Coordinates of C-alpha atoms and ligand atoms in Angstrom, one line a residue:
X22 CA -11.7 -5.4 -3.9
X23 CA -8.5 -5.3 -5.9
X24 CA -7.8 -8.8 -7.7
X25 CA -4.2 -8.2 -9.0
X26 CA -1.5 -6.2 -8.4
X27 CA 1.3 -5.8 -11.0
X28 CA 4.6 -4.4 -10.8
X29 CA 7.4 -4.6 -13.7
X30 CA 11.1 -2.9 -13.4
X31 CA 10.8 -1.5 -9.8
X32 CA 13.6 -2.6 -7.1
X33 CA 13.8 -7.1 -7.1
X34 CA 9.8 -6.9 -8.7
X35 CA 11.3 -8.1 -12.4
X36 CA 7.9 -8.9 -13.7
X37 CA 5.5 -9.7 -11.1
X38 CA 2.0 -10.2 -11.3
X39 CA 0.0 -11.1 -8.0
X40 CA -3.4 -11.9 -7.7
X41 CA -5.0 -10.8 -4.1
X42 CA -7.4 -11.9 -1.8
X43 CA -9.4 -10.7 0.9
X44 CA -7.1 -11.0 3.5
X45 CA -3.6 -11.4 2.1
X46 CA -0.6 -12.7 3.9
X47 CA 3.2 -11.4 2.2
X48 CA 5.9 -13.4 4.1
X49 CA 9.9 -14.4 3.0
X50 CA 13.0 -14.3 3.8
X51 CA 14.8 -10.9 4.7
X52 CA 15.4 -9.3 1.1
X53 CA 13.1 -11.2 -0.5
X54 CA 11.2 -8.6 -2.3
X55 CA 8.4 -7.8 0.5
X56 CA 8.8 -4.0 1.4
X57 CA 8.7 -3.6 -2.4
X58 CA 5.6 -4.7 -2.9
X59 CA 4.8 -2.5 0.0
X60 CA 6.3 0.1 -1.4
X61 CA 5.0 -0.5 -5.0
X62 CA 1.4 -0.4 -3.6
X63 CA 2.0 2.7 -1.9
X64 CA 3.3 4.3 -5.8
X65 CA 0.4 3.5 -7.1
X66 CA -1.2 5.3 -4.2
X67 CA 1.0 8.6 -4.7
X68 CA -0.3 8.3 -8.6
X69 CA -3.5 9.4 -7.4
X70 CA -2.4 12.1 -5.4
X71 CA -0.5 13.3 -8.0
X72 CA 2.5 12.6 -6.1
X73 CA 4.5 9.4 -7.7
X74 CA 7.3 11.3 -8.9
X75 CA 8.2 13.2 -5.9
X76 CA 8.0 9.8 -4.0
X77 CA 10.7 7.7 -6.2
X78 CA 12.7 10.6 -6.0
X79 CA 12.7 10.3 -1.9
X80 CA 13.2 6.9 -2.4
X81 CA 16.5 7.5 -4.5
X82 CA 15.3 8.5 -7.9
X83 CA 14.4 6.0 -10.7
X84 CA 17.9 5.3 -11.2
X85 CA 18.1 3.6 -8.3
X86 CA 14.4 2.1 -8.1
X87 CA 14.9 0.2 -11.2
X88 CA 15.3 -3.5 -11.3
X89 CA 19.5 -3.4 -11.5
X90 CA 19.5 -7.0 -13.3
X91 CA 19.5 -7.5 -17.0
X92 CA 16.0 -7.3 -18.6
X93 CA 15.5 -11.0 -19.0
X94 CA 17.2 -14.0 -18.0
X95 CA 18.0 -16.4 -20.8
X96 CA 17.6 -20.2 -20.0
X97 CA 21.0 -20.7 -19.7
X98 CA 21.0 -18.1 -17.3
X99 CA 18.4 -19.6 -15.5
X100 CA 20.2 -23.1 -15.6
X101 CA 23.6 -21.2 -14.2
X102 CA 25.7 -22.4 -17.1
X103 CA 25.5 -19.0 -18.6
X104 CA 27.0 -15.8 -16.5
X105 CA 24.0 -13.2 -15.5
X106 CA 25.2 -10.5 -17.7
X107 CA 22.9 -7.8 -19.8
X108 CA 22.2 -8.1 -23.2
X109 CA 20.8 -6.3 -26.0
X110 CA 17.5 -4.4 -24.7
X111 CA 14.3 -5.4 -26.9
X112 CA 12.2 -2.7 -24.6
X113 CA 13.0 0.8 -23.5
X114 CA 14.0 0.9 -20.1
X115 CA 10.8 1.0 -17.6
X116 CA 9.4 0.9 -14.1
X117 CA 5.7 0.3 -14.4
X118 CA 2.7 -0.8 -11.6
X119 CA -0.6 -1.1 -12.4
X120 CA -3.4 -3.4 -10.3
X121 CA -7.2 -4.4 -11.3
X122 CA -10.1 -4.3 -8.6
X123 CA -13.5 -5.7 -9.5
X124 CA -14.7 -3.0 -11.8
X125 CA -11.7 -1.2 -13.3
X126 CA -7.3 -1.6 -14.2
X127 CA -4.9 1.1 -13.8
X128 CA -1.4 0.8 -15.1
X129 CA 1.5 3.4 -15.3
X130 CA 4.4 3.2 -17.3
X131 CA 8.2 5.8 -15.8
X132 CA 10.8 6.2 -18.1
X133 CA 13.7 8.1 -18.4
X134 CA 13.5 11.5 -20.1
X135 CA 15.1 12.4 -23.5
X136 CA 18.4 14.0 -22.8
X137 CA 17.6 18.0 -22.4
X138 CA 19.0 21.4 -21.0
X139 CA 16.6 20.9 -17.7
X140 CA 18.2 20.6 -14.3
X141 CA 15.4 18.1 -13.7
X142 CA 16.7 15.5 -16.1
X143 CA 17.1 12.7 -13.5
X144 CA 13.4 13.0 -12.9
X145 CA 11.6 10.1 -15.0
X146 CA 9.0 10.7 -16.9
X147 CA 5.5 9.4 -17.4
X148 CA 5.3 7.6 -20.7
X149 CA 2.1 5.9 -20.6
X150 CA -1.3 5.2 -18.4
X151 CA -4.3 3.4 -19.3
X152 CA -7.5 2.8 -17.6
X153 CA -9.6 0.0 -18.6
X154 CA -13.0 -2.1 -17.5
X155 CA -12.5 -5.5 -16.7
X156 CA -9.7 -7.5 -15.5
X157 CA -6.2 -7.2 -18.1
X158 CA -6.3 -4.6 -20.4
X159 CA -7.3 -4.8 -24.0
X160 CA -7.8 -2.8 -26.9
X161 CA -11.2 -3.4 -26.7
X162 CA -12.0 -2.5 -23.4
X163 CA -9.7 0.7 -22.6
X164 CA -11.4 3.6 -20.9
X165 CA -8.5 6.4 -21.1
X166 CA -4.8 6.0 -22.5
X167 CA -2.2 8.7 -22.1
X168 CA 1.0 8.2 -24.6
X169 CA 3.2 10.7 -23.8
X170 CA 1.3 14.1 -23.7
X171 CA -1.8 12.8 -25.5
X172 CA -4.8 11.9 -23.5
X173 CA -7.4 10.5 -25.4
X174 CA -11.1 9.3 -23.2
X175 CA -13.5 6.8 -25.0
X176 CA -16.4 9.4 -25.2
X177 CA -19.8 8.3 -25.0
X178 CA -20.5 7.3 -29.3
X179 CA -17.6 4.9 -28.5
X180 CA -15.1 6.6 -30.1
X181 CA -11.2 7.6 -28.7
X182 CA -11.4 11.7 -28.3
X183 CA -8.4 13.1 -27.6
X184 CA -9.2 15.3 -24.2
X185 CA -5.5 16.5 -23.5
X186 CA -2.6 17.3 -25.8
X187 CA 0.1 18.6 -23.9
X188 CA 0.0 17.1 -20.6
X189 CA 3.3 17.4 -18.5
X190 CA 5.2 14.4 -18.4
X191 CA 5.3 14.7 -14.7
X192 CA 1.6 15.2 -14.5
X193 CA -0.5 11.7 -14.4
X194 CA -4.1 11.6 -16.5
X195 CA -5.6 10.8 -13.0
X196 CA -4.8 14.3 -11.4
X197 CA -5.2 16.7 -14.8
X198 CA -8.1 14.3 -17.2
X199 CA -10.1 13.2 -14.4
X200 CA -13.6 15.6 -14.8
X201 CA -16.9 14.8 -13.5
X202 CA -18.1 15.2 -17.2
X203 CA -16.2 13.2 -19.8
X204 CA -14.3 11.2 -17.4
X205 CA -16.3 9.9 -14.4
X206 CA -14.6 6.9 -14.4
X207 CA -11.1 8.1 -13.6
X208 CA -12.2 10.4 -11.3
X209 CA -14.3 7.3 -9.0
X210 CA -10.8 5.1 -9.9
X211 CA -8.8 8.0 -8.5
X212 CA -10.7 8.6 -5.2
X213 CA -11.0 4.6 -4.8
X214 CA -6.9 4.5 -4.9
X215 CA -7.0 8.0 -2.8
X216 CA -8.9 5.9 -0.3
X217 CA -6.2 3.2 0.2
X218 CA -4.5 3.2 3.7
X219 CA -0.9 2.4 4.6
X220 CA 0.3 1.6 8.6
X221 CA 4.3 0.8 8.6
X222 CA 5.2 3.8 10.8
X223 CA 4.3 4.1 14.0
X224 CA 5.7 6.3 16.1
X225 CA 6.8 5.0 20.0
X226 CA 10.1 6.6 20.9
X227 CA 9.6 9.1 23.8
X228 CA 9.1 12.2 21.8
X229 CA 6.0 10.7 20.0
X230 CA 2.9 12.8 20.1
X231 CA 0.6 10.0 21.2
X232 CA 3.0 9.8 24.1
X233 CA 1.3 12.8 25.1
X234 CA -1.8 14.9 26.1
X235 CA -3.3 16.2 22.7
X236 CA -6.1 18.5 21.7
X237 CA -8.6 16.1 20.7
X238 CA -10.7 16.3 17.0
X239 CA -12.9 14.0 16.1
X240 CA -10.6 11.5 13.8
X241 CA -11.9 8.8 12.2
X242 CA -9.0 7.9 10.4
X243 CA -5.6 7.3 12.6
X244 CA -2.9 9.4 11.1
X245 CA 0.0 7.3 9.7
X246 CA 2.7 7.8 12.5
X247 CA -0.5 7.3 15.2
X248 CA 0.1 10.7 16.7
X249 CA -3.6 11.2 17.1
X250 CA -4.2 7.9 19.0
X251 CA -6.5 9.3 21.5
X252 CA -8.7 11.1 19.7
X253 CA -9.4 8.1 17.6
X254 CA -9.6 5.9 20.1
X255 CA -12.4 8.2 21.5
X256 CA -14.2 8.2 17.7
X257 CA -14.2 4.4 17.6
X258 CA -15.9 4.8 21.2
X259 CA -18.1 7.6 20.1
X260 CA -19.1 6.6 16.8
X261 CA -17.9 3.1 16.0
X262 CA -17.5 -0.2 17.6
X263 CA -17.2 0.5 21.1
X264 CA -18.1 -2.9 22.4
X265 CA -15.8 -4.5 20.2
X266 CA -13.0 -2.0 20.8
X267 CA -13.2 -2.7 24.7
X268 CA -13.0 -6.9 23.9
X269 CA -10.0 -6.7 21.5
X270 CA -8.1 -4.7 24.6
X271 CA -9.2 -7.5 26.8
X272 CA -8.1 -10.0 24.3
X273 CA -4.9 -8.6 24.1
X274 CA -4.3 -7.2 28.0
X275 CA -6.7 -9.3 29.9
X276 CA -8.5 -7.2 33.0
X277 CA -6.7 -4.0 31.4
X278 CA -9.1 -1.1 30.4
X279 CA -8.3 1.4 28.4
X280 CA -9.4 4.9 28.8
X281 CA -9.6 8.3 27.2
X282 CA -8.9 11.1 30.0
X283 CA -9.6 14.9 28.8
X284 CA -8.0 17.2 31.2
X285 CA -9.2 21.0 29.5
X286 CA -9.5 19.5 25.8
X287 CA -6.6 17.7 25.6
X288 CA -7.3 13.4 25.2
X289 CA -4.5 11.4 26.6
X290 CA -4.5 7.4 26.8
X291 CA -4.5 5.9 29.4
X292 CA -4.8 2.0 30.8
X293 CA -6.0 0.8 34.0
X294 CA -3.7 -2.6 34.9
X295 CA -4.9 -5.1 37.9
X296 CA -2.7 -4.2 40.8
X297 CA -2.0 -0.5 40.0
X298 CA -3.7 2.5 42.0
X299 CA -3.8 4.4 39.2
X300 CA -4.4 4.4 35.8
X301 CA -1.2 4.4 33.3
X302 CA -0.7 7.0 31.3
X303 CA 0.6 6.9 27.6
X304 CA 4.1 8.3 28.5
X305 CA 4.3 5.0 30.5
X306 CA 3.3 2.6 27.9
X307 CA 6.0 0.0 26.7
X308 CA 7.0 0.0 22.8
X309 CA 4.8 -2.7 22.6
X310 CA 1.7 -1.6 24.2
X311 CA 1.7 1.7 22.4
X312 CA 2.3 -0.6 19.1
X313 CA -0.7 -2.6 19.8
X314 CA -3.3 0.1 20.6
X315 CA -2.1 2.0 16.9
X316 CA -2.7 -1.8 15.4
X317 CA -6.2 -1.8 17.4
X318 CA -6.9 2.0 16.3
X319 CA -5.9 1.6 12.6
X320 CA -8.2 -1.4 12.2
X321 CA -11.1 -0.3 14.1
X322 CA -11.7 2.8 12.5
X323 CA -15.0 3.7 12.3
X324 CA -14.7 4.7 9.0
X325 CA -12.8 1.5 7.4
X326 CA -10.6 1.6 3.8
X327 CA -11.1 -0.1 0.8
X328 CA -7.5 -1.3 1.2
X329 CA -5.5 -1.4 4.1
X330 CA -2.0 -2.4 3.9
X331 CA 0.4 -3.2 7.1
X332 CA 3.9 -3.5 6.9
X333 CA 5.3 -5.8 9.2
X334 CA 2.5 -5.1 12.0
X335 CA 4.2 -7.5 14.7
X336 CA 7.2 -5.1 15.2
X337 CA 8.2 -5.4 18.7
X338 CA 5.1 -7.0 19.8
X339 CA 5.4 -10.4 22.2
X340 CA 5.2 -13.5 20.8
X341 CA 1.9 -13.6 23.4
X342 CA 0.4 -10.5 21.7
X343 CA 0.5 -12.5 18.1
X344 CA -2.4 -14.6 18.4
X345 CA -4.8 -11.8 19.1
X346 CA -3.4 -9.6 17.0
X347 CA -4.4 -12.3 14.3
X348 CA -8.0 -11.8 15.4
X349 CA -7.7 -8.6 15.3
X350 CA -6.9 -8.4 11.6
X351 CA -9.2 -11.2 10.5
X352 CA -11.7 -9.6 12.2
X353 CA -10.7 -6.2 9.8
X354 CA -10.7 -8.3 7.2
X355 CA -14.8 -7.9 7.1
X356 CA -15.1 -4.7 6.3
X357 CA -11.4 -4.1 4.3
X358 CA -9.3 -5.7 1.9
X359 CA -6.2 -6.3 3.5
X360 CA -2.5 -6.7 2.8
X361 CA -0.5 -7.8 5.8
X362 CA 3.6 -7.7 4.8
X363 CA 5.1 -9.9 8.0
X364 CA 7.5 -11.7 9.1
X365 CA 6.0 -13.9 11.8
X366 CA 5.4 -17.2 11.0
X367 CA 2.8 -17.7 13.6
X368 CA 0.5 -14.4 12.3
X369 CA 1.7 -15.7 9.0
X370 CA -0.1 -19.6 10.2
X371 CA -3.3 -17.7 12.2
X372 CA -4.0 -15.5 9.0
X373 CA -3.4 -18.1 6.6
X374 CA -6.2 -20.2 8.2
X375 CA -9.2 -17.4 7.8
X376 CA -11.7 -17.3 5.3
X377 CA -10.5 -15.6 2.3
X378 CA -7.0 -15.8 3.0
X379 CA -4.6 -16.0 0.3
X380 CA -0.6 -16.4 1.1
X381 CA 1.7 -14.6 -1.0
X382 CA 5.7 -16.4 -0.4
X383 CA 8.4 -14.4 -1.5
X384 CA 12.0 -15.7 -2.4
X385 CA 14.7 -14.2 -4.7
X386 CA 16.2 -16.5 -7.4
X387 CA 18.9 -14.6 -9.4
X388 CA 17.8 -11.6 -7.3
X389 CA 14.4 -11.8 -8.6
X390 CA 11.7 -12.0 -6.4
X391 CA 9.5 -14.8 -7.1
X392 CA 6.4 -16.2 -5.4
X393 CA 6.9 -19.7 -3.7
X394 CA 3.0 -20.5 -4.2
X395 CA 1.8 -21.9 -7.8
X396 CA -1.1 -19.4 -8.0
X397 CA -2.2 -19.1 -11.6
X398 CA -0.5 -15.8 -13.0
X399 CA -3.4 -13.1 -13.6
X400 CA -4.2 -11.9 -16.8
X401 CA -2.2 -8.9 -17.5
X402 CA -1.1 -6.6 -19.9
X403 CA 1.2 -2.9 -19.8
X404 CA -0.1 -0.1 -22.1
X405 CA 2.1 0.5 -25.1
X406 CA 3.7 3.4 -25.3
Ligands
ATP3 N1 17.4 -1.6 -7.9 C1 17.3 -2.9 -7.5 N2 17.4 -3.9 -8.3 C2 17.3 -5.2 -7.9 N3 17.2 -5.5 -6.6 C3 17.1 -4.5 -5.7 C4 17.2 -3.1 -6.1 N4 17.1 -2.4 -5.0 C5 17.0 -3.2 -3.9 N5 17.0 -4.5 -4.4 C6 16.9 -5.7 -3.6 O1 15.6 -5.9 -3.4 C7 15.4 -6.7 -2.2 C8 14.1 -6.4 -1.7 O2 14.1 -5.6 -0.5 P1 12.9 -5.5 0.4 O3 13.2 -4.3 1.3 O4 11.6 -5.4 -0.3 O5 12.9 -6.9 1.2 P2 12.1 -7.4 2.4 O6 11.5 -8.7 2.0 O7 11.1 -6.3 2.9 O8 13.2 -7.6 3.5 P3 13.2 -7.4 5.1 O9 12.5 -8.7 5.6 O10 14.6 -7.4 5.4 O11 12.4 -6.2 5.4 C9 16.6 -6.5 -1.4 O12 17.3 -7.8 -1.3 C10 17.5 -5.6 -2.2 O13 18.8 -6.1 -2.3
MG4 MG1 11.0 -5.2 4.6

């Protein structure tokens, strides 16, 4: 389970440190900072598959990814008798995320590369990483630290050996230091963030492939857009919960059945209503519906994350579809960490009053998001660079 997320530099996240529950609940105001966690989550996620720089460049490049205010605010700032201007920076400019489970941290420290003849000068750069046991790093308890090209791996007298000398700065020590011999810990860190899952995209407009019949695999896992909805509804019926995936459909369309029709390989889905002669078929489906059963497939997957984060999961449902779509994710909550992003005060409310819930307010002030709860602020420390 992952205890604290941090996030310094990136978009409105200033300086933020959260600590997480099991079953966390991110809800504010339009703007107030909680796609970016989201999204910050999800970087950390790309780290592993060696991907983080690619995705900050689809989302704009650092230059526009990084925190556009000045790099503290003063107390007069604060106060509002002083104006919000920049001053003199006491740290390099940076976008770093990191996060601590249990067992292990992971931190990550962008930058902007030295000035050079490349056409890829606008790419940033990694300037540190460090993995560590325990909650906040420390010098005494760091696993792996990368300073620019230099990877060093505590080895196994104790001591700091440098593994990697010349690593690219667009390469992360989790993709090119992480070996089954001198660094088994990076590699079981990697493949624990590998395992995270993210649902904010599901696909319902009339061209979406769950719309229609599909060759069918055996999918444990719902793909992120949901175009393989039948064939894991079928694997949750086949080889997970099937019991429990026919109540939540009742829950949520009482007297509705769903069903999985194969017509020479290919799985559609398709619900039978009270009052209908025949069953509906996916093509049918309202926005909503369709929404529901990616919801119900995502968090009934036979084969259940670590981590699963949702970005705003009540998107076009009905106000009537809210309450059991709060049962539904508490009841996800036992076998996953999760991170619900919403904006729905009642899932806010019916998530808030589960076991294990923790709720996460985010509001701006000087365009800095800030959290409206007084949690304590988790231990936490960057790696130097
Ligand atoms: N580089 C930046 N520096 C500072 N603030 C930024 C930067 N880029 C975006 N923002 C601000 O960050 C805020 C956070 O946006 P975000 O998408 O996370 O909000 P949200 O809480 O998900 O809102 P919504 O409810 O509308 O989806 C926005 O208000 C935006 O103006
Ligand atoms: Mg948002």
């Amino acid at each position: 389970m992952l205890l604290t997320i941090a996030v310094s530099g990136y978009r409105s996240l200033r300086d933020i440190v959260l600590p997480l529950g099991r079953l966390n609940v991110i809800s504010g105001a339009n703007g107030s900072g909680k796609s970016s966690v989201y999204k910050a989550i999800r970087l950390l996620a790309d780290t592993a598959q060696g991907g983080v720089i690619a995705a900050l460049a689809r989302e704009g490049g650092l230059g526009s990814t990084l925190w556009a205010g000045p790099e503290k605010f003063s107390a007069g700032m604060k106060a509002g008798f002083q104006p919000v201007q920049g001053t003199v920076r006491q740290n390099p400019i940076s976008l770093k995320l990191g996060y601590a489970d249990e067992d292990y941290g992971y931190a990550i420290d962008l930058g902007l590369p030295p000035p050079s003849i490349s056409m890829f000068e606008r790419d940033p750069e990694i300037k540190a990483e460090a993995v560590w046991a325990g909650e906040a790093l420390s010098r005494r308890n760091v696993f792996a630290q990368r300073n620019g090209p230099h990877v060093s791996i505590l080895d196994e007298a104790g001591r700091h050996a440098s593994v990697l000398k010349s690593l690219a700065p667009f390469d992360s020590m989790m993709t090119h230091a992480a070996d089954p011999k001198n660094a088994l810990e990076l590699l079981v860190l990697r493949d624990r963030m590998r395992g995270w899952r993210f649902y904010d995209h599901f696909r319902t407009d009339p061209e979406a492939a769950a719309r229609r019949p599909q060759v069918g695999t055996r999918t444990p896992v719902l793909a992120s857009d949901g175009s393989d909805l039948a064939a894991a509804m079928r694997t949750i019926i086949e080889i997970g919960d099937a019991e429990g995936l026919m109540e939540t459909i009742d829950d949520a369309f009482p007297d509705c059945t769903l069903e999985i029709a194969v017509n020479d390989g290919a799985f559609e889905v398709q619900m039978r209503q009270p009052g209908l002669l025949r069953p509906l078929r996916a093509a049918e489906f309202s926005d909503g519906t369709l929404r529901y059963l990616f919801l119900v497939a995502a968090l009934m997957s036979p084969r259940p994350p670590s981590l699963l984060v949702l970005n705003e999961p009540e998107t076009s449902l009905h106000p009537d579809l809210i309450a059991p779509l709060g049962r539904l994710l508490a009841r996800a909550a036992h076998a996953s960490q999760l991170i619900v992003v919403t904006h729905s005060l009642p899932l806010a409310a019916a998530l808030e009053a589960c076991e294990g819930a923790l709720s996460l307010t985010l509001s701006k002030r000087l365009g800095e998001t800030v959290v409206m709860e007084e949690h304590p602020r988790p231990a936490w420390a960057w790696p130097a660079r």
